Coordinates of C-alpha atoms and ligand atoms in Angstrom, one line a residue:
Chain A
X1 CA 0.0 0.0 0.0
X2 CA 1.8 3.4 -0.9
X3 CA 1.9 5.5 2.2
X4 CA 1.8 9.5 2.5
X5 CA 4.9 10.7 3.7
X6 CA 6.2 14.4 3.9
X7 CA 8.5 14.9 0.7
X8 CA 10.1 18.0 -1.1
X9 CA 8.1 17.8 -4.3
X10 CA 11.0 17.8 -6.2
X11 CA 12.2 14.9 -5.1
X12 CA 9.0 13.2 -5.3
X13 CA 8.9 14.8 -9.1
X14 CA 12.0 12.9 -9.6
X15 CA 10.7 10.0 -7.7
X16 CA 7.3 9.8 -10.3
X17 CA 10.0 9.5 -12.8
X18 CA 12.0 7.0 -11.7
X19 CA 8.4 5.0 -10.8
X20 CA 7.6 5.4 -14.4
X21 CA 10.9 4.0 -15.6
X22 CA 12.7 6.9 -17.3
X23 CA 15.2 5.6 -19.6
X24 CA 17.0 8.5 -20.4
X25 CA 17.1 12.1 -18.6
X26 CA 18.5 15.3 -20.5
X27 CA 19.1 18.2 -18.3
X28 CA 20.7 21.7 -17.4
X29 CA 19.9 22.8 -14.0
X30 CA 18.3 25.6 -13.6
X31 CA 16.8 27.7 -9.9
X32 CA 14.3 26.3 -9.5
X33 CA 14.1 23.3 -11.2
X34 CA 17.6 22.0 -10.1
X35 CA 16.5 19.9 -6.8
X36 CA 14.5 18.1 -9.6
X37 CA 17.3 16.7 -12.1
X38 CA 19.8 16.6 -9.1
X39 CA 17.9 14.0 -7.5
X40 CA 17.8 12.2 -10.5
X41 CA 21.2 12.7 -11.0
X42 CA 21.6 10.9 -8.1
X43 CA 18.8 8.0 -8.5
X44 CA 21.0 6.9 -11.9
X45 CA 24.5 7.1 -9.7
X46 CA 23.5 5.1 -7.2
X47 CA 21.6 2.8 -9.7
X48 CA 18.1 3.0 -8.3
X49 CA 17.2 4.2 -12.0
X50 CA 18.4 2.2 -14.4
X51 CA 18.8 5.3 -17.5
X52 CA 21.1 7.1 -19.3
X53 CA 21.8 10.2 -17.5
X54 CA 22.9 13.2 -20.5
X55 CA 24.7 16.1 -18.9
X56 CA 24.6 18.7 -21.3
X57 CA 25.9 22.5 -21.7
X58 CA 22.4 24.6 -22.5
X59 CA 19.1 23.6 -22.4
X60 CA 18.9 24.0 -26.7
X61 CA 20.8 20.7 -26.0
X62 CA 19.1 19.4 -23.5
X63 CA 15.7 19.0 -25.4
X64 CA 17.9 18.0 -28.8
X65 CA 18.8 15.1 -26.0
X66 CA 15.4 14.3 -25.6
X67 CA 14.9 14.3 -28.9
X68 CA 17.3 12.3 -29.5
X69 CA 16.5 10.0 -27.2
X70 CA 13.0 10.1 -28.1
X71 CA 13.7 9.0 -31.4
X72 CA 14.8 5.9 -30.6
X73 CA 12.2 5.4 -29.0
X74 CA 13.3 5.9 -25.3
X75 CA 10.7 7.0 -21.9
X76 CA 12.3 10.5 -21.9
X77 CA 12.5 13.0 -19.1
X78 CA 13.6 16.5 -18.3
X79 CA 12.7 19.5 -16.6
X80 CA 13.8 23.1 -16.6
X81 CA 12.4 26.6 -16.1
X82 CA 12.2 30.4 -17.5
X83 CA 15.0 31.1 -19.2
X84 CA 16.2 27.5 -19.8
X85 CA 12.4 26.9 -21.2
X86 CA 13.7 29.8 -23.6
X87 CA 16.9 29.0 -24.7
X88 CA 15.1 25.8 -25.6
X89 CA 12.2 27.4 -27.6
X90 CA 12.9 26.6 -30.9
X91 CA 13.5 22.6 -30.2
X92 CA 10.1 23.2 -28.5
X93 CA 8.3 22.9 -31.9
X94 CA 10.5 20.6 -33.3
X95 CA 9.9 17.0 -30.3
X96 CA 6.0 18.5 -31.5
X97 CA 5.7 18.3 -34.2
X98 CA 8.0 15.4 -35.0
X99 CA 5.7 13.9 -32.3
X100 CA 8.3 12.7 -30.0
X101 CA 6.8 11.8 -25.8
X102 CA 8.4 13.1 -23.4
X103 CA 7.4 14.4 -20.4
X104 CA 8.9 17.8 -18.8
X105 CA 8.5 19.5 -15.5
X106 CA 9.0 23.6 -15.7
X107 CA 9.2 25.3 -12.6
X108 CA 7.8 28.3 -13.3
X109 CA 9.7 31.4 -13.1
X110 CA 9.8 34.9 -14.4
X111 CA 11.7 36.0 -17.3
X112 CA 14.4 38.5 -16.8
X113 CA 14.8 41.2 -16.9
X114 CA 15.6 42.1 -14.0
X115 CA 16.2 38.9 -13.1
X116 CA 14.2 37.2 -10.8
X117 CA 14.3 33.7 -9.7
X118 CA 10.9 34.0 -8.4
X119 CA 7.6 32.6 -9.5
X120 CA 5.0 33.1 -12.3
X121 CA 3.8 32.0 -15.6
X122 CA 5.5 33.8 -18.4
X123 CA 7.7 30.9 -19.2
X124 CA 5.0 28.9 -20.1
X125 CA 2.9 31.7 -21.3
X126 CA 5.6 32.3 -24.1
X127 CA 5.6 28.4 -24.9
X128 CA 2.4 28.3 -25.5
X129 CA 1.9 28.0 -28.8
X130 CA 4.4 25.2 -29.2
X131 CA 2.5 22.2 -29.9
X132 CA 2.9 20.4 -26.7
X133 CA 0.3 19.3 -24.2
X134 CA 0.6 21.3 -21.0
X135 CA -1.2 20.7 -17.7
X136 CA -1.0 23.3 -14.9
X137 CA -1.2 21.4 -11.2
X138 CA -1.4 23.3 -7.9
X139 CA 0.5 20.8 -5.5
X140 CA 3.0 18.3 -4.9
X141 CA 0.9 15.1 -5.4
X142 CA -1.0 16.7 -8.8
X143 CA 2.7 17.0 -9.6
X144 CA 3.4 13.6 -9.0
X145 CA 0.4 12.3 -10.5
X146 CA 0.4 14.2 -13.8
X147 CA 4.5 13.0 -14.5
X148 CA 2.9 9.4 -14.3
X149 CA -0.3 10.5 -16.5
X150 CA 1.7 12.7 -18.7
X151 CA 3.8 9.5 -19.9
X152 CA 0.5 7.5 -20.3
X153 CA -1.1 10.7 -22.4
X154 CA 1.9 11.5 -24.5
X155 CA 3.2 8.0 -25.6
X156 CA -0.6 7.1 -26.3
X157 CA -0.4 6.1 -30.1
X158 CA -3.2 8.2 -30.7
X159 CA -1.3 11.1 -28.9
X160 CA 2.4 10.7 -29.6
X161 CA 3.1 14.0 -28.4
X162 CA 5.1 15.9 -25.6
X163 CA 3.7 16.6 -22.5
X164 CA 5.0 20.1 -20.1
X165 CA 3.9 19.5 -16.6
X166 CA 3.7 23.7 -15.2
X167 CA 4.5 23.7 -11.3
X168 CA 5.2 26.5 -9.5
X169 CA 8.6 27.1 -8.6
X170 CA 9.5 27.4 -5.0
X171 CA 6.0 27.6 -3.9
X172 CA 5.9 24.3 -5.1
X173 CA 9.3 22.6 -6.2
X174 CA 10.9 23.9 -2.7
X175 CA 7.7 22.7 -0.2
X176 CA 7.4 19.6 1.6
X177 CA 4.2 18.1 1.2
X178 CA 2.4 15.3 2.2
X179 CA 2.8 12.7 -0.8
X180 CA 1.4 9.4 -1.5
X181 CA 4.1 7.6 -3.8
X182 CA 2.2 5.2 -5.9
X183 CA 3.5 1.8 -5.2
X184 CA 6.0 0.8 -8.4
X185 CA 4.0 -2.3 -9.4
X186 CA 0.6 -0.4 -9.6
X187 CA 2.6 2.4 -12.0
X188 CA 3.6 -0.5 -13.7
X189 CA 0.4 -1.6 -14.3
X190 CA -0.9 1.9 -14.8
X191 CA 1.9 3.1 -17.6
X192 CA 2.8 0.2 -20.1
X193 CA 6.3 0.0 -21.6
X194 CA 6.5 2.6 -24.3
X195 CA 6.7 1.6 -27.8
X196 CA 7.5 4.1 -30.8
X197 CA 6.3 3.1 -33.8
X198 CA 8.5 4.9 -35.9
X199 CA 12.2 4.3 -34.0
X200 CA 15.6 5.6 -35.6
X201 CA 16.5 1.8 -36.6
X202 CA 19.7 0.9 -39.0
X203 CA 17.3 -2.0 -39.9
X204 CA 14.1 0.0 -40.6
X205 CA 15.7 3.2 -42.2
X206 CA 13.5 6.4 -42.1
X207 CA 14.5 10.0 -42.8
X208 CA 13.4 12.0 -39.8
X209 CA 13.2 16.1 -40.2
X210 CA 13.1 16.4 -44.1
X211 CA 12.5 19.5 -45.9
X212 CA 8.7 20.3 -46.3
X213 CA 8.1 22.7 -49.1
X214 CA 4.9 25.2 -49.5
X215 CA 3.6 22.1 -51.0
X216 CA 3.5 20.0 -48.3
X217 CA 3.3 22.0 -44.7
X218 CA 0.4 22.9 -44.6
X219 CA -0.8 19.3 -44.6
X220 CA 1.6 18.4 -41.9
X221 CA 0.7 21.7 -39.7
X222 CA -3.0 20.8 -39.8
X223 CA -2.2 17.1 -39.4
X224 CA -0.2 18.6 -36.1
X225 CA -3.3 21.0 -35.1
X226 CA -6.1 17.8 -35.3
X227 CA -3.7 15.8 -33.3
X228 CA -3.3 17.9 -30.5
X229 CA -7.2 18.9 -30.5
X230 CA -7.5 14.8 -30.3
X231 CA -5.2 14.6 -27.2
X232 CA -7.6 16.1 -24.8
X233 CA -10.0 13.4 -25.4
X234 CA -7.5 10.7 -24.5
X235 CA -6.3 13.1 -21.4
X236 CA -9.6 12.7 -20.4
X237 CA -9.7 8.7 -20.5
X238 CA -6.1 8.5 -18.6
X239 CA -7.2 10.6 -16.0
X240 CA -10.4 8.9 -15.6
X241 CA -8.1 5.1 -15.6
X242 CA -5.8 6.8 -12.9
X243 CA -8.4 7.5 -10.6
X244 CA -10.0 3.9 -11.0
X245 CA -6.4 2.9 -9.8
X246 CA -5.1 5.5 -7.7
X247 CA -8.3 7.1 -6.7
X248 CA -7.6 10.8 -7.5
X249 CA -9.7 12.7 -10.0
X250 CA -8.7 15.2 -12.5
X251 CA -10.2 17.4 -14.5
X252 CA -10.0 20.2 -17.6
X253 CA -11.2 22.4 -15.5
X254 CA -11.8 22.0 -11.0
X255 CA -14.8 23.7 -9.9
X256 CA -14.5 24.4 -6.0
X257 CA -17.6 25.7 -4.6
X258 CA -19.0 26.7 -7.5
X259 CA -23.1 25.9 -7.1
X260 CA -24.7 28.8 -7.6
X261 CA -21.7 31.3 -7.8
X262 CA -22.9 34.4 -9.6
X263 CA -19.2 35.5 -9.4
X264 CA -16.3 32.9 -10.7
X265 CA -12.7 33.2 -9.9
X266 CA -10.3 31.2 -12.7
X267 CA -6.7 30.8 -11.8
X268 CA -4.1 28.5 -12.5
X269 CA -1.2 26.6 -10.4
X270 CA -0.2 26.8 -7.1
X271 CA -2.0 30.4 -6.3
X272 CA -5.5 28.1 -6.9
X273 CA -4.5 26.9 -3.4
X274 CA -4.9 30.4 -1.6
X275 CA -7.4 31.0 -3.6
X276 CA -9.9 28.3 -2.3
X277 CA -9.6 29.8 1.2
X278 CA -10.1 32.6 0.1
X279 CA -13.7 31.8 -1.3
X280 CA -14.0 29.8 1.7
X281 CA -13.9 33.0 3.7
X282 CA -16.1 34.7 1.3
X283 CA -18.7 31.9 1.1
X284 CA -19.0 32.2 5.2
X285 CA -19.3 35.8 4.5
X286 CA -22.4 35.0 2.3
X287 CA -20.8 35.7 -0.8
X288 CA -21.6 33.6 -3.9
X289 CA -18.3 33.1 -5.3
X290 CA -16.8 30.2 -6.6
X291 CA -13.6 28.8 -8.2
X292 CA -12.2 27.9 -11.8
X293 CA -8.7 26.3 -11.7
X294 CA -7.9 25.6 -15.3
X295 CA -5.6 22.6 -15.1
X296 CA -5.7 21.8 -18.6
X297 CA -3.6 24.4 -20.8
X298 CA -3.5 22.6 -24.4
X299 CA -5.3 21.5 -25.7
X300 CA -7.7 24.2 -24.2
X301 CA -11.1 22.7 -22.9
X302 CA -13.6 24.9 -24.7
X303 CA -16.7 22.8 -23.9
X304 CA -15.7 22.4 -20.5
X305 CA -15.2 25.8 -20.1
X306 CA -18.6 27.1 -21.7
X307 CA -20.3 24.8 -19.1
X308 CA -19.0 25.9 -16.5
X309 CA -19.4 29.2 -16.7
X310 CA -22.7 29.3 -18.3
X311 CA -24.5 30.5 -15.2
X312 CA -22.2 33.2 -13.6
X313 CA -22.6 36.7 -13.8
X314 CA -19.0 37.6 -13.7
X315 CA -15.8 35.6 -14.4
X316 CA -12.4 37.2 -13.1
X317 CA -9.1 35.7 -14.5
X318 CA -6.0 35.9 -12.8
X319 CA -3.2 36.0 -14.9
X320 CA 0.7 35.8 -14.0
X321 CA 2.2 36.7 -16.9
X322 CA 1.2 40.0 -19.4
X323 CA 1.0 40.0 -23.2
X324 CA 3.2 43.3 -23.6
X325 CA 0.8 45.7 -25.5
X326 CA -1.9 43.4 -26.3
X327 CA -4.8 42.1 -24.4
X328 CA -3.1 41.7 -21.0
X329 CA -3.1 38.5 -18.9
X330 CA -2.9 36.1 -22.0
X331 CA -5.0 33.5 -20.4
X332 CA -8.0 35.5 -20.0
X333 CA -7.9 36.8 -23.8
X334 CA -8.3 33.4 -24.4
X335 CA -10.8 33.1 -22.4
X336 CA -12.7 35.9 -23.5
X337 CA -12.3 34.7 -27.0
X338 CA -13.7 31.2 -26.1
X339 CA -16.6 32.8 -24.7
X340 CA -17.2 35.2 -27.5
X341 CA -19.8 33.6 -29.5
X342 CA -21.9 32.7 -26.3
X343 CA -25.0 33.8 -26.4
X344 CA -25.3 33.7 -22.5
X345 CA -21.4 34.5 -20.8
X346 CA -20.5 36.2 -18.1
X347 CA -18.6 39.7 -17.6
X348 CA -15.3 38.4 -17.9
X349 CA -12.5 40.7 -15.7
X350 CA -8.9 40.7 -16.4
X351 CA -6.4 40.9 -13.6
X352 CA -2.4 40.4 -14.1
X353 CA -0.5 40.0 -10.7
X354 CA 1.8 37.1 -8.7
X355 CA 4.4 38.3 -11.1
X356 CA 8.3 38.0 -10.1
X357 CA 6.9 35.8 -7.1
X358 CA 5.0 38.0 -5.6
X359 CA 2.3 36.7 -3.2
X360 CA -1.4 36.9 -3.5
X361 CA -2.9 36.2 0.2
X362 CA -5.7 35.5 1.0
X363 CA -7.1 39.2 1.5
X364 CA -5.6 39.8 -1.7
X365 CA -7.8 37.5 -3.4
X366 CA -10.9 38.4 -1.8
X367 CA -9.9 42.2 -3.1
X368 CA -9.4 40.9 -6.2
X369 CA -12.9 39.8 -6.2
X370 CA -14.0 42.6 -4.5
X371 CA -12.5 44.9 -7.5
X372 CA -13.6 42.6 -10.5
X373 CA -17.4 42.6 -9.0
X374 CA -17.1 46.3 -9.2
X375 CA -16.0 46.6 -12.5
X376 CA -18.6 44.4 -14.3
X377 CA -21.0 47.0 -12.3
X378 CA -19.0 50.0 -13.1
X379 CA -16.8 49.5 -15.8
X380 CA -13.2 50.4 -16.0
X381 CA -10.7 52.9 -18.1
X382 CA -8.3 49.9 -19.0
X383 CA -8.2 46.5 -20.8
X384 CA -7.0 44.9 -17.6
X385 CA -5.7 45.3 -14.2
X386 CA -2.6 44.7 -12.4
X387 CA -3.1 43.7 -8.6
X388 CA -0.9 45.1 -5.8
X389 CA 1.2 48.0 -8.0
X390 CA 2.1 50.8 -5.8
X391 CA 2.1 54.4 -7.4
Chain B
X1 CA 21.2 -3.6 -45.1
X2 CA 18.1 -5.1 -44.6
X3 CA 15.4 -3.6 -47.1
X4 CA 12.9 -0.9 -45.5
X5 CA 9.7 -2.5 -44.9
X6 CA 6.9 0.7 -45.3
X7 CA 3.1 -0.1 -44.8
X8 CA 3.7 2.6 -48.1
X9 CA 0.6 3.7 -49.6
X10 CA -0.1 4.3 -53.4
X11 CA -0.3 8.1 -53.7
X12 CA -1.5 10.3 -56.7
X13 CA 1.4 12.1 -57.6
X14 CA 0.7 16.2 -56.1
X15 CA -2.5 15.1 -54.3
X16 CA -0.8 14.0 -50.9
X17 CA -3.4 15.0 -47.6
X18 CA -2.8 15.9 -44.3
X19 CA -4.4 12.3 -43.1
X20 CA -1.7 10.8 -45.2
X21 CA 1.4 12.7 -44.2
X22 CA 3.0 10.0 -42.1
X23 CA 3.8 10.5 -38.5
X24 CA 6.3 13.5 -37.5
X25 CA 6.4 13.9 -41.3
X26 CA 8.8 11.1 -41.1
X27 CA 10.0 9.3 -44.8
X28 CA 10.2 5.8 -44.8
X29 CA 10.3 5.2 -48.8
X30 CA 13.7 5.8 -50.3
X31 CA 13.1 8.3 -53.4
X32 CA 9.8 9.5 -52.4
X33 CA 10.2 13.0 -53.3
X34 CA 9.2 12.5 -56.8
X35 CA 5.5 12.6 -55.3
X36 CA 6.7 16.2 -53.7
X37 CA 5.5 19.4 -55.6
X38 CA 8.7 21.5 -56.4
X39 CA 7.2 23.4 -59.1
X40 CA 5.3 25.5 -56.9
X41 CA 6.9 28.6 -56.6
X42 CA 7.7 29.3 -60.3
X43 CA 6.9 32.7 -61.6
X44 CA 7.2 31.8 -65.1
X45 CA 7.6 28.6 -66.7
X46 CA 9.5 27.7 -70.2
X47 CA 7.3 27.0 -73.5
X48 CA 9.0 25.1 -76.1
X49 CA 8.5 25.6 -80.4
X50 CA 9.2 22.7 -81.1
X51 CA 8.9 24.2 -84.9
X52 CA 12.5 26.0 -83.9
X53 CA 14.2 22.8 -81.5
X54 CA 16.7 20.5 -83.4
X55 CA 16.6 18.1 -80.3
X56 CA 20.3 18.7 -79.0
X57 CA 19.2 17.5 -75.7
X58 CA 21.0 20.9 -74.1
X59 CA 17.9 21.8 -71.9
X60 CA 17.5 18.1 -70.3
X61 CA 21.7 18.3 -69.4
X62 CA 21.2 21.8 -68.2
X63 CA 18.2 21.8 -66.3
X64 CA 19.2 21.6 -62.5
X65 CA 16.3 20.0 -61.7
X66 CA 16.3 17.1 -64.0
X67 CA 12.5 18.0 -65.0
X68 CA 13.1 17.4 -68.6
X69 CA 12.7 14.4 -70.3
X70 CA 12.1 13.3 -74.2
X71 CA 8.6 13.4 -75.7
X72 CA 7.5 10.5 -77.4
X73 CA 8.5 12.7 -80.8
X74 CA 12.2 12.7 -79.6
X75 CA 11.7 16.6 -78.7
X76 CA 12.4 17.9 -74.9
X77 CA 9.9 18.9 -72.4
X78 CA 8.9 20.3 -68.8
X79 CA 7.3 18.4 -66.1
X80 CA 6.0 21.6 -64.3
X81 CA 5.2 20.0 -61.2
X82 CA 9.0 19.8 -60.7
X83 CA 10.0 22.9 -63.0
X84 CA 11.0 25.8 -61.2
X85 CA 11.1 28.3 -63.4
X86 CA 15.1 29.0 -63.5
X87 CA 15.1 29.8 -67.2
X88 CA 18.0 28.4 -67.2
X89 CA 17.1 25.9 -70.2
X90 CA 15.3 28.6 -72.5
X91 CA 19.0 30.6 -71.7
X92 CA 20.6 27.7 -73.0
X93 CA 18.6 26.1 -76.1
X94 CA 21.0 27.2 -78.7
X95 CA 17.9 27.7 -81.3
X96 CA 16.1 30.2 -79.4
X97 CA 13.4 27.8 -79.1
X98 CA 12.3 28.0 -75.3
X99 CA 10.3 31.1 -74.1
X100 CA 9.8 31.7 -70.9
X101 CA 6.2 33.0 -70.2
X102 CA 4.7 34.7 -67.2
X103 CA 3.2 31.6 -64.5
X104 CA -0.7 33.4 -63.8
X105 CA -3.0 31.0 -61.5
Ligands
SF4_1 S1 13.1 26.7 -66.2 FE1 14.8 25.7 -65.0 S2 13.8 24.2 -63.8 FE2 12.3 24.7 -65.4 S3 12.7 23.3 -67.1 FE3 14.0 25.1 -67.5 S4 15.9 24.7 -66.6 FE4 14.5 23.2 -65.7
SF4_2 S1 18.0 23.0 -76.0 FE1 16.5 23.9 -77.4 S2 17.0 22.9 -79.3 FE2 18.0 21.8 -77.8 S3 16.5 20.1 -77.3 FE3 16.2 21.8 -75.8 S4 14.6 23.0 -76.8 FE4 15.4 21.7 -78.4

């Protein structure tokens, strides 16, 4: 029976690795993501993981790694964060769409400058658009979890696709949590060896990463485009398995006290966690206010997210990164454009703030909410707000 | 080295679809970029008199992508799904006989 035990959860990251039989990890360490690839480092020394460890000089060559490894049809980890995430960008789109599995942790982090160390989602903001699946979680054990599921999801031959786990950094990947570490045999059970069905083989020669002319990519792009749009449906079904076997449910889209909220909260990640108290504390304060935590990033739940919100008054979105000159916090001009052709949708209030790690408490949420029920009444002189600035 | 083994489709030559782009865009048949459209970016495109052509064969050695083969009357022609519009065989053609004419789609 796997047991709870306090872990750092990026040890336990490296741990839901290891459980799902990593064969090779490509790495550069990077704050915060380095407690995550040391520990592996140091599962494949002392031989509890039986991979191929690739120390590399950037992250570009980190993810070629993968690739690489990927190719030949190897379980492939990594993990990395902010600027790393960047450097690796343009290898990004190409483990996409040459639908390569892998699965990678980012600890999010802001992008310089200045530089800051510190927490928030314009890393994976500025990878959005690269093909991959990405799931946002909001503690340890979703972290856990997810590094098992996101195996199962991407190397599902319907999928074949890379998977980006987003976790906090520090107020996640440096917190001890209570964990429950699935037991090996039930992840075995759970995550079946992976199979390419394409390898780099000297017997079975293929030419991987050929030229695609005008005459051929937009085939291959919209090919890439259905594919992903596919892989929420199989998301869905691995989720749904892992619970029958693990017993913990996940979702698109968590509602927290959401029945008859005429005013919805949506954020993403770690913050989600302060963010239930808070609506705790506005609920006993008669307040109907609920919560959206949108787990699932791409590909984005647009049916989900029309139900959800279909009967609230006013949706506010928290964003942790901005769109420099454009719409904002980039999640809720999604948002708002998923909701566009509703007949029935709610206000929906754009806030940017937790940027460079800074904390949202609980008051802070609650004025959050305060503010955003106000503007949907009032209006307001800007496309969207920034929480906590001081003049 | 053992021969590839392809679960290879017949393909219409030009009429390739997104459902049939293999997976990653990965090639598993040797050669198959003869079903790959490289005449697409031509802006003009050579037009032979064969009234003028004394079938030297200079266009079909010249041509740098090897588009030009021999008509069933001996003369020398285009493929213009390969051609891409060089000139470089109208430049050539020692009789004057290729033009090369505006491509308008
Ligand atoms: S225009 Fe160029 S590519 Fe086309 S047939 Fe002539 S030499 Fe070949
Ligand atoms: S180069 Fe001119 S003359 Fe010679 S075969 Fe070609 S078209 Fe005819």
């Amino acid at each position: 029976m796997a047991k709870r035990e306090g872990l750092e959860v990026s040890v336990a990251v490296g741990d839901a690795a290891m459980l799902s039989d990593a064969d090779v990890v490509s790495a550069y360490p990077i704050t915060p993501q380095t407690h995550i690839v040391e520990h592996l480092a140091e599962l494949v020394a002392n031989g509890e993981l039986k991979a191929a460890y690739i120390p590399v000089e950037s992250e570009h060559s980190a993810m070629s790694a993968c690739i690489g490894a990927s190719a030949v049809g190897a379980r492939t980890f990594t993990a990395t964060a902010a600027q790393g995430l960047e450097l690796m960008h343009e290898v990004l789109y190409v483990a996409s769409a040459m639908r390569f599995p892998m699965v990678m942790t980012v600890a999010n982090r802001a992008l310089s400058a200045p530089i800051s160390i510190w927490g928030d989602h314009s890393d994976a903001m500025a990878v959005r658009d690269t093909g991959w699946i990405q799931i946002f979680v909001e503690n340890g054990q979703e972290a856990v979890d997810n590094v098992i599921c996101g195996f199962r999801i991407g190397e599902d031959k319907r999928v074949l696709l890379p998977v980006m786990i987003h976790l906090d950094g520090f107020a996640l990947t440096h917190v001890i949590e209570p964990i429950e570490l699935p037991d090996k045999k039930d992840v075995d059970q759970f995550l079946p060896p992976f199979k390419y069905p394409l390898p780099l083989d000297p017997e079975k020669p293929v030419t991987m990463g050929a030229l695609g002319s005008p005459f051929i990519y937009t085939e291959v792009k919209w090919g890439q485009e259905i594919n992903l749009e596919k892989a929420k449906s199989v998301t869905l079904e691995v989720w749904q398995e892992f619970d029958k076997l693990f017993g913990r449910k996940y979702s698109p889209i968590e509602q927290y006290r959401t029945e008859g909220a005429k005013t919805l909260l949506l954020t993403m990640g770690s913050y989600s966690e302060t963010a239930m108290v808070a609506v705790d504390k506005m609920r006993g304060d008669g307040k109907e206010v609920g919560l959206l935590k949108l787990r699932l990033w791409r590909p984005f739940p647009y049916e989900e997210l029309r139900e959800v919100v279909k009967d609230a008054d006013t949706l506010i979105v928290l964003d942790r990164a901005i769109s420099f000159g454009g719409p904002g916090g980039p999640v809720c001009s999604e948002i708002k454009a998923a909701l566009y052709e509703e007949k029935k949708r709610p206000r929906i209030i754009g806030f940017v703030g937790g940027l460079g790690g800074r904390d949202i408490s609980m008051a802070g949420f609650e004025e959050i909410v305060n503010r955003g029920i106000e503007i949907a009444r009032t209006g307001s002189e800007r496309e969207f707000e920034i929480y906590g600035v001081r003049e | 080295m053992a021969k590839a083994k392809t679960k290879a489709k017949p393909r219409t030559k030009g009429e390739l679809g997104w459902k049939e782009v293999e997976l990653g865009f990965f090639i598993t048949e040797p050669g198959n970029s003869v079903e790959v459209r490289t005449g697409d970016w031509k802006s003009r495109r050579p037009v032979v008199d064969f009234k003028k052509c004394n079938k030297c064969t200079l266009c079909y050695f010249f041509c740098p992508e090897g588009c030009i083969a021999k008509t069933k009357d001996g003369y020398f022609e285009a493929d213009l799904f390969y051609c891409k519009g060089c000139g470089i065989c109208a430049t050539e053609c020692p009789k004057e006989a290729i033009t090369m004419v505006e491509e308008e789609r």
